[in-house]
Coordinates of C-alpha atoms and ligand atoms in Angstrom, one line a residue:
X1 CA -56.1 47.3 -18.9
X2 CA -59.9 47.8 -19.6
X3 CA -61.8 49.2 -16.1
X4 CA -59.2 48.6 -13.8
X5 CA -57.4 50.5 -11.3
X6 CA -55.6 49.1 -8.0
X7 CA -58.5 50.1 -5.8
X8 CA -61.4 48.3 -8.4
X9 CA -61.1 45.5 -6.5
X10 CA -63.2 47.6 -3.7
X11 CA -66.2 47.1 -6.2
X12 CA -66.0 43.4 -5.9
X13 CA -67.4 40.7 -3.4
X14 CA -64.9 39.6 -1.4
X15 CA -63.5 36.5 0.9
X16 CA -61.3 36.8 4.3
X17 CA -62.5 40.1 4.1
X18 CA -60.9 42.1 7.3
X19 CA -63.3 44.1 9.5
X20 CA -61.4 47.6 11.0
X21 CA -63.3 49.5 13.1
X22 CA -61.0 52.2 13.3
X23 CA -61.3 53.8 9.7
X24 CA -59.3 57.0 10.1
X25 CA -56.3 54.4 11.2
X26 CA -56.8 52.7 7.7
X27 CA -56.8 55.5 5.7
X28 CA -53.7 57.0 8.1
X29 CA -51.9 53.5 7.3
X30 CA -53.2 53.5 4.0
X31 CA -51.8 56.3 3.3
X32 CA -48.1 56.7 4.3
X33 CA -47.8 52.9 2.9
X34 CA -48.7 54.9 0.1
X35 CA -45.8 57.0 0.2
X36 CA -43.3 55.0 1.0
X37 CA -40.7 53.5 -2.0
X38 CA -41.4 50.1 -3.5
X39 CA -40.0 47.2 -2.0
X40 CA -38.6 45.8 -5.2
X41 CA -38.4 46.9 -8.4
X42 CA -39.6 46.2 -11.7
X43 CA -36.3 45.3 -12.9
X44 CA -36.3 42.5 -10.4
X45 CA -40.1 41.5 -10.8
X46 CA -39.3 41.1 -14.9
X47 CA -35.9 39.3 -14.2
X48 CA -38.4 36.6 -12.6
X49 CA -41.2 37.0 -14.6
X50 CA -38.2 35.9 -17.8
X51 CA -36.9 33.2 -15.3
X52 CA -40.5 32.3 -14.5
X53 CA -40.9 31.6 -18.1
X54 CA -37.7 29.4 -18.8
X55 CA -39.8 27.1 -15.9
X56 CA -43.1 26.7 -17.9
X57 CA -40.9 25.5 -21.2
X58 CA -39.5 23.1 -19.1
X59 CA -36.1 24.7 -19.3
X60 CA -35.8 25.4 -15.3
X61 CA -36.8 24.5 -11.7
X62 CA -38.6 27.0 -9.3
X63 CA -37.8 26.4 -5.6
X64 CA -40.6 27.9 -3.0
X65 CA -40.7 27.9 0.7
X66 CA -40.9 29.4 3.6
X67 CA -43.5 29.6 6.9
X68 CA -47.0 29.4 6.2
X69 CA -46.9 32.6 8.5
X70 CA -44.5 34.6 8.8
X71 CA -44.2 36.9 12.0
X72 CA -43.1 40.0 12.6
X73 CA -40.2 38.4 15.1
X74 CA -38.9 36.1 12.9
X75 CA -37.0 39.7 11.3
X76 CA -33.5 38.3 12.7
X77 CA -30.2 37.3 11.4
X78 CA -30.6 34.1 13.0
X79 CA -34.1 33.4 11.4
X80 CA -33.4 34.4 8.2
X81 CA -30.0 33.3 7.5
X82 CA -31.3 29.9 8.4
X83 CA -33.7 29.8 5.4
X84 CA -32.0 31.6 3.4
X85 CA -28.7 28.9 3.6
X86 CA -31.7 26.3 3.5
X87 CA -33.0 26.9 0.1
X88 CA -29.7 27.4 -0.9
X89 CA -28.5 24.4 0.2
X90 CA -31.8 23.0 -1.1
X91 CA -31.4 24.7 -4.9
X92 CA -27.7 23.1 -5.3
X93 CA -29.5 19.9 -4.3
X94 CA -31.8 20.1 -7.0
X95 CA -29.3 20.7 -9.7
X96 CA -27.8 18.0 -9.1
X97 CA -30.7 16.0 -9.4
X98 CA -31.2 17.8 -13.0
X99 CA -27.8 17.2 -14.6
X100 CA -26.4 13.8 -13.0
X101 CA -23.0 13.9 -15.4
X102 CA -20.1 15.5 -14.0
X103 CA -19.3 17.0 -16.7
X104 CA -22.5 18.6 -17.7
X105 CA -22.5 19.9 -14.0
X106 CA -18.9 21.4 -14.4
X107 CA -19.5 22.9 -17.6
X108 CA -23.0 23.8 -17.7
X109 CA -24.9 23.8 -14.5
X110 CA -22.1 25.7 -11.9
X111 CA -22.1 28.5 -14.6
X112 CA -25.2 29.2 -15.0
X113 CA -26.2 28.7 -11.3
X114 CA -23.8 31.6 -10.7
X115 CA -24.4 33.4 -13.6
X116 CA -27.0 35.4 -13.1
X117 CA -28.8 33.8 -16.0
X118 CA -31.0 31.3 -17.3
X119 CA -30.5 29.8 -13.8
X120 CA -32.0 26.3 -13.7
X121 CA -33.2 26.7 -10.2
X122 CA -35.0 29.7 -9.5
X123 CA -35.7 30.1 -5.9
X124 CA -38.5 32.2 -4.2
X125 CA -38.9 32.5 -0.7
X126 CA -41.6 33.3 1.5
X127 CA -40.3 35.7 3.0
X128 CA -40.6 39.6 3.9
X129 CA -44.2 39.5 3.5
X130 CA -45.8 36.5 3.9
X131 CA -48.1 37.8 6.8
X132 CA -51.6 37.5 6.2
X133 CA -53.6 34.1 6.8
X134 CA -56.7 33.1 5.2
X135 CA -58.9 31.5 8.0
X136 CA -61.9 28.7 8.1
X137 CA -63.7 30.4 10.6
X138 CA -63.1 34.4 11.6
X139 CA -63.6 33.3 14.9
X140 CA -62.4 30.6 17.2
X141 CA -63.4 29.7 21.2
X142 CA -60.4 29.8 23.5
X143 CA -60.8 28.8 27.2
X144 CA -64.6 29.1 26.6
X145 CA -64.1 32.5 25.3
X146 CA -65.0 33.7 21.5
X147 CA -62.8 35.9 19.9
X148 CA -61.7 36.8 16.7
X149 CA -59.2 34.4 14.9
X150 CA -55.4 35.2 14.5
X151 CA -55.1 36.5 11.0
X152 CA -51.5 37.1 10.8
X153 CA -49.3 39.4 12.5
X154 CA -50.3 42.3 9.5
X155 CA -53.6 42.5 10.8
X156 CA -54.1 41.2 14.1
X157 CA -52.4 39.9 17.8
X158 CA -51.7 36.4 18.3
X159 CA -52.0 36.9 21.9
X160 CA -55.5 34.8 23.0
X161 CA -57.3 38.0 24.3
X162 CA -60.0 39.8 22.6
X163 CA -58.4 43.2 22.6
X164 CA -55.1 41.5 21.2
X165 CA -57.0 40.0 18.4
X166 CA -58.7 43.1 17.0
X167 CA -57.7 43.3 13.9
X168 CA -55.7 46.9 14.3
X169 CA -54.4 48.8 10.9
X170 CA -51.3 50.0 12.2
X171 CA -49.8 46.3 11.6
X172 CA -50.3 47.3 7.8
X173 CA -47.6 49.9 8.4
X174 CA -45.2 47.7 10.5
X175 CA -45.6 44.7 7.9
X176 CA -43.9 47.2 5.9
X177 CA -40.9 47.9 7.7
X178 CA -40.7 44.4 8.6
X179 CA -40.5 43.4 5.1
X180 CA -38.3 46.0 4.1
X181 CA -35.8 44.8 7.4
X182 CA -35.8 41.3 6.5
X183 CA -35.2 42.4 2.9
X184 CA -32.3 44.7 3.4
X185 CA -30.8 41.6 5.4
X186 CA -31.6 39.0 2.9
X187 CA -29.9 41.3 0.1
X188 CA -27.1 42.8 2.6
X189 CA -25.8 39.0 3.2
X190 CA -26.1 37.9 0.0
X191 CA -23.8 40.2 -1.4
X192 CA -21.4 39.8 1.2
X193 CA -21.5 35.9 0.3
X194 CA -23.6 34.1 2.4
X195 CA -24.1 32.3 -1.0
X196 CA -20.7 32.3 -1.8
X197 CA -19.7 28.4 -3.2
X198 CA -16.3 28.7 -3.3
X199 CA -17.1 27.3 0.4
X200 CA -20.7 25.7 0.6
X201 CA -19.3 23.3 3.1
X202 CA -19.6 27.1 5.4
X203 CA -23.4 27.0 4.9
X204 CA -23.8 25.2 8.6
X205 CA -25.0 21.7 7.5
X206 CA -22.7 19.3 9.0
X207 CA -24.8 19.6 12.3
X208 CA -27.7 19.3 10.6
X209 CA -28.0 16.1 8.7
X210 CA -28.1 12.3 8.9
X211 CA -24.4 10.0 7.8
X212 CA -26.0 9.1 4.2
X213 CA -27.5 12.6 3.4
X214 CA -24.1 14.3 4.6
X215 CA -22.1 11.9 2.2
X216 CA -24.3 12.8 -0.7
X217 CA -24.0 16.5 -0.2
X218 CA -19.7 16.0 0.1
X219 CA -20.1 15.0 -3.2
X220 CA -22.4 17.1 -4.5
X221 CA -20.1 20.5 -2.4
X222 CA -17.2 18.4 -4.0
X223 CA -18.4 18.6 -7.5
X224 CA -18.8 22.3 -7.1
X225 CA -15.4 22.9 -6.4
X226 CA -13.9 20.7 -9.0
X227 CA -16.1 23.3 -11.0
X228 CA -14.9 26.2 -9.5
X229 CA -11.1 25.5 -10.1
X230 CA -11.9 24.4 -13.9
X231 CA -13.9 28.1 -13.9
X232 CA -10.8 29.6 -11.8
X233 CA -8.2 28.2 -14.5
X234 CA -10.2 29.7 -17.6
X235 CA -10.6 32.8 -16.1
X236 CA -13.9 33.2 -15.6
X237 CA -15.0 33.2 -12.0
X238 CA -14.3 36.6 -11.2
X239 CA -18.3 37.6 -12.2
X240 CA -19.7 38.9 -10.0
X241 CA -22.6 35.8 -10.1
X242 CA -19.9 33.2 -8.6
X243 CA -20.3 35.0 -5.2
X244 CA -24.3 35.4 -5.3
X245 CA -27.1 33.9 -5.9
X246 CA -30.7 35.3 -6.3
X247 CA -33.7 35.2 -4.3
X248 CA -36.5 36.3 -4.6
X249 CA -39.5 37.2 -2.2
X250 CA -43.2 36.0 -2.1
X251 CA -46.2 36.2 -0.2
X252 CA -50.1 35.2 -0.3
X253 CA -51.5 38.5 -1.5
X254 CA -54.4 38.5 0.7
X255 CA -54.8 41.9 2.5
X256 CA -55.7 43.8 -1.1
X257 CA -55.9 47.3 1.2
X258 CA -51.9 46.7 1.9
X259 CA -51.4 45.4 -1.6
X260 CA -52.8 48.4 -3.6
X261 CA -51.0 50.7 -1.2
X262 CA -48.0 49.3 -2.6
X263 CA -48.9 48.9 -6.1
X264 CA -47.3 51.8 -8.5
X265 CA -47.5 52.1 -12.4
X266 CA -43.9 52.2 -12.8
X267 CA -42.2 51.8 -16.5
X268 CA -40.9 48.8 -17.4
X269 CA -37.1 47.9 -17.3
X270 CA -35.9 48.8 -20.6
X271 CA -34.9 45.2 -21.7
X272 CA -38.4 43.6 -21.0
X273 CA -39.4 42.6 -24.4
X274 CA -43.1 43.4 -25.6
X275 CA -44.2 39.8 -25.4
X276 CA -44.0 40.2 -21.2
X277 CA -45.1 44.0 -21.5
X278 CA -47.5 44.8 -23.9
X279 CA -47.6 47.7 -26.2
X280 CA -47.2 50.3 -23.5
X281 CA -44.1 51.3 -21.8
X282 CA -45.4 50.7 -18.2
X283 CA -47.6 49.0 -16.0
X284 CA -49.1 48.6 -12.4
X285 CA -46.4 46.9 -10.4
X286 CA -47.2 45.2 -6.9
X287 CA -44.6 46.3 -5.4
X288 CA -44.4 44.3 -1.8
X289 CA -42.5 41.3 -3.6
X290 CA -41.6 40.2 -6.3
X291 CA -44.6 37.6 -6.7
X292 CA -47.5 37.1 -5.0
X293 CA -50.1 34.5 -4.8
X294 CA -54.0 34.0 -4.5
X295 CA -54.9 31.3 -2.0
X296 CA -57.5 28.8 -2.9
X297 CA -60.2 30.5 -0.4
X298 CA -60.3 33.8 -2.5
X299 CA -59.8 32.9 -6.0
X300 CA -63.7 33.1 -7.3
X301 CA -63.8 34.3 -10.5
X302 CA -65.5 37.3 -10.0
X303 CA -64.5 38.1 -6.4
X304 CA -62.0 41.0 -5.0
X305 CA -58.8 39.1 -5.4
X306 CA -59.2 38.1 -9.0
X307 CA -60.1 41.5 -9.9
X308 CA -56.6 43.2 -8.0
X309 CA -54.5 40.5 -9.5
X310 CA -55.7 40.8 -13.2
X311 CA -54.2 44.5 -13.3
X312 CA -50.4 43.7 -12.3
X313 CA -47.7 43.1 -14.2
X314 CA -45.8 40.7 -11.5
X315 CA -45.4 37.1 -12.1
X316 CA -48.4 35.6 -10.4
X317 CA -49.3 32.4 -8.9
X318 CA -52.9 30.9 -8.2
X319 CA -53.6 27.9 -5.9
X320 CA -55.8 24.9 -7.2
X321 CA -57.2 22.7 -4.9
X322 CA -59.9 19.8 -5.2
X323 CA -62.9 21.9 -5.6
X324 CA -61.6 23.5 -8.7
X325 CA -63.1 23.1 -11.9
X326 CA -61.4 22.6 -15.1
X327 CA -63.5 24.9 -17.0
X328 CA -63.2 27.2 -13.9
X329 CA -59.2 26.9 -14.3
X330 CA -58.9 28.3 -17.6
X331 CA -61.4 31.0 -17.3
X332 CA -59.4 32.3 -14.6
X333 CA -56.6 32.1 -16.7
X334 CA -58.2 34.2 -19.1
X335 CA -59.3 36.9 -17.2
X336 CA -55.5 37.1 -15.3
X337 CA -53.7 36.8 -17.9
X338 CA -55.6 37.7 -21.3
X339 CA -52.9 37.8 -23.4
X340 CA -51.4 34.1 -22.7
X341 CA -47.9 35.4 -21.8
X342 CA -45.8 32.1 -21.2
X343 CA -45.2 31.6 -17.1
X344 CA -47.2 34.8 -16.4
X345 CA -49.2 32.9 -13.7
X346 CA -48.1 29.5 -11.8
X347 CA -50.2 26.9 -11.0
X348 CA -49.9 25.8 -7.8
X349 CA -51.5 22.4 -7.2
X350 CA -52.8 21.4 -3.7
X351 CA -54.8 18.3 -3.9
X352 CA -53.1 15.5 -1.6
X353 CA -51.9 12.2 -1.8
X354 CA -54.8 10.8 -1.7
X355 CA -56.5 13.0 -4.5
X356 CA -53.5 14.2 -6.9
X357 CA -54.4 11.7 -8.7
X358 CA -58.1 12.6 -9.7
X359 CA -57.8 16.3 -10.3
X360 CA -54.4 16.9 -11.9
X361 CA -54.6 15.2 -14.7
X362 CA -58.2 16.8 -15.9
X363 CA -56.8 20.1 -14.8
X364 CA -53.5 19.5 -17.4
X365 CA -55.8 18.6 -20.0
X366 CA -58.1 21.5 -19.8
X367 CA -55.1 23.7 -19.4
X368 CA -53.6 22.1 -22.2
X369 CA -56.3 22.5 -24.9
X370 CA -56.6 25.8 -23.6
X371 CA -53.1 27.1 -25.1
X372 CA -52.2 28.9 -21.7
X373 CA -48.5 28.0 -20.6
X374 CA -48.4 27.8 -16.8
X375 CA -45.6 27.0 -14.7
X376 CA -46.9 24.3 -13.2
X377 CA -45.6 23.8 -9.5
X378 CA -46.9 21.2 -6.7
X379 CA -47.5 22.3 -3.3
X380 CA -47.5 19.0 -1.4
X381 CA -48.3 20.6 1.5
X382 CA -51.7 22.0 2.1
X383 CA -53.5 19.1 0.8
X384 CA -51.5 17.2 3.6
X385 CA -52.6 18.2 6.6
X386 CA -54.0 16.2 9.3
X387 CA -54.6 16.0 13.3
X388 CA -53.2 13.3 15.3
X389 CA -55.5 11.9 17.7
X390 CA -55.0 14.5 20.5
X391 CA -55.8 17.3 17.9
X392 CA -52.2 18.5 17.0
X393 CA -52.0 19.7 13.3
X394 CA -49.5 17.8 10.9
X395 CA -48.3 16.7 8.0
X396 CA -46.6 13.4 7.0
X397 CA -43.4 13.5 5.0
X398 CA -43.9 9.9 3.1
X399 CA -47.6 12.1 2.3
X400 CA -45.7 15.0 0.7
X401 CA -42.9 13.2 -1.1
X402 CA -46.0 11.3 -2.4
X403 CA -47.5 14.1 -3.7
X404 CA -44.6 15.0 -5.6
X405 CA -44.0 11.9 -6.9
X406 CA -47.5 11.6 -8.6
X407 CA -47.0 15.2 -9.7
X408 CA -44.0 14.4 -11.4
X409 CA -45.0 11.2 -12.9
X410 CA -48.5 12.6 -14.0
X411 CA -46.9 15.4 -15.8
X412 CA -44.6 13.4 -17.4
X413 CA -47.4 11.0 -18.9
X414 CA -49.5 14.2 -19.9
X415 CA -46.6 15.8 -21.9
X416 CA -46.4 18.5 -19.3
X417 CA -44.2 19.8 -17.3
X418 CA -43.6 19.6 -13.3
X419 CA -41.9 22.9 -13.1
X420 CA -41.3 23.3 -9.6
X421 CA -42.4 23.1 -5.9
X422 CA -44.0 24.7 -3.0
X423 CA -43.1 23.9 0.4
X424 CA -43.5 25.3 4.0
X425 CA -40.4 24.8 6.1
X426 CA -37.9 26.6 8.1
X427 CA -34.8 26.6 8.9
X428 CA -35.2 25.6 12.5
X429 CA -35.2 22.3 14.0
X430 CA -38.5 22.3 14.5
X431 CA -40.6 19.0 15.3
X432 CA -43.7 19.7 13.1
X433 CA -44.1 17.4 10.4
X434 CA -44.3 13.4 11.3
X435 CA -41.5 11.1 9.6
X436 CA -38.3 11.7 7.4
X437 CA -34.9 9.8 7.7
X438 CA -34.7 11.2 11.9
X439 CA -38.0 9.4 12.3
X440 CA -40.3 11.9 13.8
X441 CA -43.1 10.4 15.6
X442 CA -46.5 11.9 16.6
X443 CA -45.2 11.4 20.4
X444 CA -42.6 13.8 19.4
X445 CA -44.1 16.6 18.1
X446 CA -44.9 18.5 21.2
X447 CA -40.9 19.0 21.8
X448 CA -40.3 21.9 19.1
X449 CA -44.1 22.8 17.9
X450 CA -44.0 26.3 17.0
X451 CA -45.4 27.2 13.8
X452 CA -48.4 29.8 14.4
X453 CA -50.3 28.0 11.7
X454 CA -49.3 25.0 9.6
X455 CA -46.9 22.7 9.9
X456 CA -43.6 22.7 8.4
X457 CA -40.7 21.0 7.4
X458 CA -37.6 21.3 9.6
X459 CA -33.8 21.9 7.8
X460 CA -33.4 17.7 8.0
X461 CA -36.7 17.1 6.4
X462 CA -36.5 20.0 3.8
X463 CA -32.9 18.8 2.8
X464 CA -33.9 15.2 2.5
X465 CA -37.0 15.9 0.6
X466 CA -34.5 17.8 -2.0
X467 CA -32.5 14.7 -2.1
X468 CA -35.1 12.9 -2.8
X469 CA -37.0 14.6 -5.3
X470 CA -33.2 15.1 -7.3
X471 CA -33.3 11.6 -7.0
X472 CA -36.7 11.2 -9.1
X473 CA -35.3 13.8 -11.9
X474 CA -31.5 11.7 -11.7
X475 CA -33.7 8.4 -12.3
X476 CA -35.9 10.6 -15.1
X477 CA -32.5 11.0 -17.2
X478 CA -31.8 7.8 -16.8
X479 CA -34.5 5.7 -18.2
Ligands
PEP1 C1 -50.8 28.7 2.3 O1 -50.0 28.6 1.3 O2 -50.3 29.0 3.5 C2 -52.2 28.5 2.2 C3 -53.1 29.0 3.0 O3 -52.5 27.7 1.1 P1 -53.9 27.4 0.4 O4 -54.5 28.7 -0.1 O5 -53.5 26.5 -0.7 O6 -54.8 26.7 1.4
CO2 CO1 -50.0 27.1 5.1

C-alpha cells in the first residue's frame, strides 16, 4: 500500500480529535497497547471478510447491534449473555424470514446456520470495543458549569465533574482489557453452548415477549428441532457447528491512537484467496475487532480516519448520512478499497424515515455505475432520533421499521441488494425507544432510561423488529 503506515494517519487533518495533556501517559499507554497480543486474529477477520462477501451477492444476511456506547461496566456475564442470546435469538428470527418452506429450512438453512459456513445470517455485535463517541459539541454546560463532553469510557469519565471528564490515556489501556474480558466471555460461553439449539427454548425468552410473538417463535424453536432430529437420524449433528454459532465483534474506529496500537502486519490465513489479499502474503490487520467502522462525522475524504482505514486489511464499514454526496461515495470507495474487492467495505445507510427516500436511491445508482460491490446495510437508527418535548432523546420504533422498509423496498426496485442491518439495542429491559407491540409511551421513558448516549431498543423491541422485518423477506418470496 503506496505511503502508508498505521501512524500516517498522524499527517492528516482530523475530526473528534482527542486533546491529552498528559503526553508521557500516551506514549506509556501507547505503548504497552503496543505489546500486547491481538484481540482477534486474521483467521477470524478473513472468515468475515468471505462471509461479508456472500452478503453483498445477496447470498446472506448480516445482523449488527449492540449499545451506541459501550461501558467499561457492562464487562458482566449478566450484560453480555443478554445480548449475546438476543442476537441469537434475533439471527434464527431472520432465517426464518429468509427460507419460509419447512423443508428448505430443515434441509438447508439449520445446516448451514450450524455449519460454520456460508451461514445466511452473519451476526456482528457491538461489543468488546465499542467505546469511543463522536460528539456535536466537545463541550457541554452542566448545572451552569462547562466541561468537557463525555467521550466514551476509553477516553474520558462520565461522572459530571471537570476532573472526571479529562480525557485521561490510561482508559486506552483498560479499554483493552475490557475488550479482551468481554471477549474471552463471549467465546468461553459460546463454546460451552450458550448457542446450543438443540434447546433454544433455554435462551430466557419466555419472560420476555408478548402472546403472538412467543407463538411465532414456538414455531419457529419447533422447526429447529424437527431439523435437528432429521440431522440426528442422518448422522450428521455431531459437528462441532450444531453446538456454536459465531459472532463476531465491532466497534466505531474512532480513537486512531488505540487503533494503530493494535494494528500488526500479520500474514494472512493460508486459505484467503488472492482476490481478498492481494499479491503479498500479509497485511496490516486492525486487530481490536474483527471490523470496525467510520462514523459519518470523520469520514472526509482526505481527513485522519480515511487515511488509517485505507491501509487494513479488515472488513470495513463506512456510515452515509444525508450530507453525503454521490460522487463523494464512490471516491471514498476508491481510495478504501482500490482494488474493488466484493463486501470489502459496508455501507451503512443513516438517512431517516423521512429522508431514506431522497438519498438512497442516488447513492445505489452512483454506487452502481461505479462497479464497487458493497454490502449494503441500513442503520435505521441514527437518522431516528428525536427529543420529546421535555428534552429526553428517543427514537420511535414505527420510525425505524420504516426505515427498513423503504430500504428494502428501494433496493429491491434498484436491482440491489438490502444486505443487512444496524441496530442499537440491548438486552435489558430498558424503556428507551417510544412504541413496539408493549406500547411504550413518551410518559414512560423515564422508568428504565439508561443508555449513556443514544437510545436503544430493549430485548421486546429488538425481537419484534426481527419478526417483523422476516416478515417483509417471507412476503418477498412470496410475491
Ligand atoms: C453510532 O453508530 O453510534 C454513531 C455515532 O453513528 P453515526 O456515525 O452514523 O452518527
Ligand atoms: Co449511536
Amino acid at each position: 500500500m503506496a505511503n502508508w503506515s498505521p501512524n500516517s494517519w498522524t499527517t492528516k487533518p482530523i475530526t473528534q480529535d482527542v486533546v491529552y495533556e498528559d503526553a508521557q501517559g500516551v506514549k506509556d499507554a501507547l505503548d504497552k497497547l503496543h505489546k500486547l497480543p491481538p484481540l482477534v486474529t486474521t483467521q477470524e477477520i478473513n472468515n468475515l471478510k468471505n462471509s461479508l462477501r456472500n452478503v453483498a451477492l445477496g447470498k446472506a444476511f448480516v445482523l449488527q447491534g449492540g449499545d451506541c456506547a459501550e461501558l467499561f461496566d457492562y464487562c458482566n456475564q449478566d450484560m453480555i449473555e443478554a445480548k449475546v442470546k438476543l442476537l441469537l435469538q434475533m439471527s434464527l428470527i431472520l432465517i426464518w424470514g429468509r427460507k419460509m418452506n419447512p423443508v428448505s429450512l430443515k434441509q438447508f438453512n439449520i445446516l448451514t446456520f450450524y455449519s460454520g459456513a456460508n451461514k445466511p445470517v452473519i451476526r456482528i455485535a457491538r461489543i468488546a470495543g465499542q467505546f469511543a463517541k463522536p460528539r456535536s459539541s466537545p463541550t457541554e454546560v452542566i448545572g451552569g458549569v462547562e466541561m468537557p463532553s463525555f467521550r466514551g469510557d476509553n477516553i474520558n469519565g462520565f461522572a459530571a465533574d471537570a476532573e472526571s471528564r479529562r480525557p485521561d490515556p490510561s482508559r486506552l489501556v483498560s479499554a483493552y482489557f475490557h475488550s479482551a474480558a468481554t471477549l474471552n466471555y463471549l467465546r468461553a460461553s459460546l463454546s460451552s453452548g450458550l448457542a446450543d439449539l438443540h434447546s433454544p427454548l433455554d435462551w430466557g425468552l419466555g419472560h420476555v415477549i408478548t402472546p403472538a410473538i412467543r407463538e411465532q417463535y414456538a414455531q419457529i424453536v419447533k422447526a429447529v428441532k424437527d431439523a435437528l432430529k432429521f440431522m440426528k437420524t442422518v448422522g450428521i449433528d455431531k459437528d462441532r457447528g450444531v453446538e456454536t454459532a459465531d459472532i463476531y465483534t465491532s466497534h466505531e474506529g474512532l480513537s486512531l491512537e488505540y487503533e494503530q496500537s493494535l494494528t500488526r502486519l500479520l500474514r494472512h490465513p493460508a486459505h484467503a484467496s488472492t482476490e481478498t489479499t492481494g499479491e503479498m502474503g500479509s497485511g496490516f490487520y486492525a486487530t481490536s475487532g474483527h471490523f470496525i467502522w467510520i462514523g459519518d462525522r470523520t469520514r472526509q475524504l482526505d481527513g485522519a480516519h480515511v487515511e488509517f482505514f485505507r491501509g487494513i486489511a479488515n472488513p470495513i464499514g463506512i456510515k452515509v448520512g444525508p450530507s453525503m454526496q454521490g460522487d463523494e461515495l464512490v471516491r471514498l470507495l476508491d481510495v478504501v478499497n482500490p482494488a474493488k474487492e466484493i463486501g470489502k467495505v459496508t455501507l451503512i445507510s443513516r438517512y431517516g424515515a423521512k429522508k431514506i427516500a431522497n438519498f438512497l436511491p442516488g447513492h445505489i445508482a452512483a454506487v452502481q455505475a461505479s462497479g464497487h460491490i458493497p454490502v449494503w446495510q441500513c442503520d435505521p437508527m441514527h437518522g431516528n432520533t428525536q427529543a420529546t418535548p421535555s428534552g429526553v432523546k428517543t427514537r420511535h420504533f414505527t420510525d425505524i421499521l420504516e426505515e427498513l422498509r423503504q430500504a428494502l423496498e428501494i433496493h429491491r426496485a434498484a436491482g440491489s441488494f438490502l444486505g443487512g442491518m444496524h441496530l442499537e439495542l440491548t438486552g435489558e429491559a430498558v424503556t428507551e425507544c417510544v412504541g413496539g407491540a408493549a406500547g411504550l409511551t413518551e410518559d414512560g421513558l423515564g422508568e428504565r432510561y439508561t443508555t449513556f448516549c443514544d437510545p436503544r431498543l430493549n430485548e421486546k423491541q429488538a425481537l419484534e423488529l426481527a419478526f417483523l422485518v422476516a416478515g417483509f423477506y417471507r412476503q418477498e418470496s412470496e410475491e
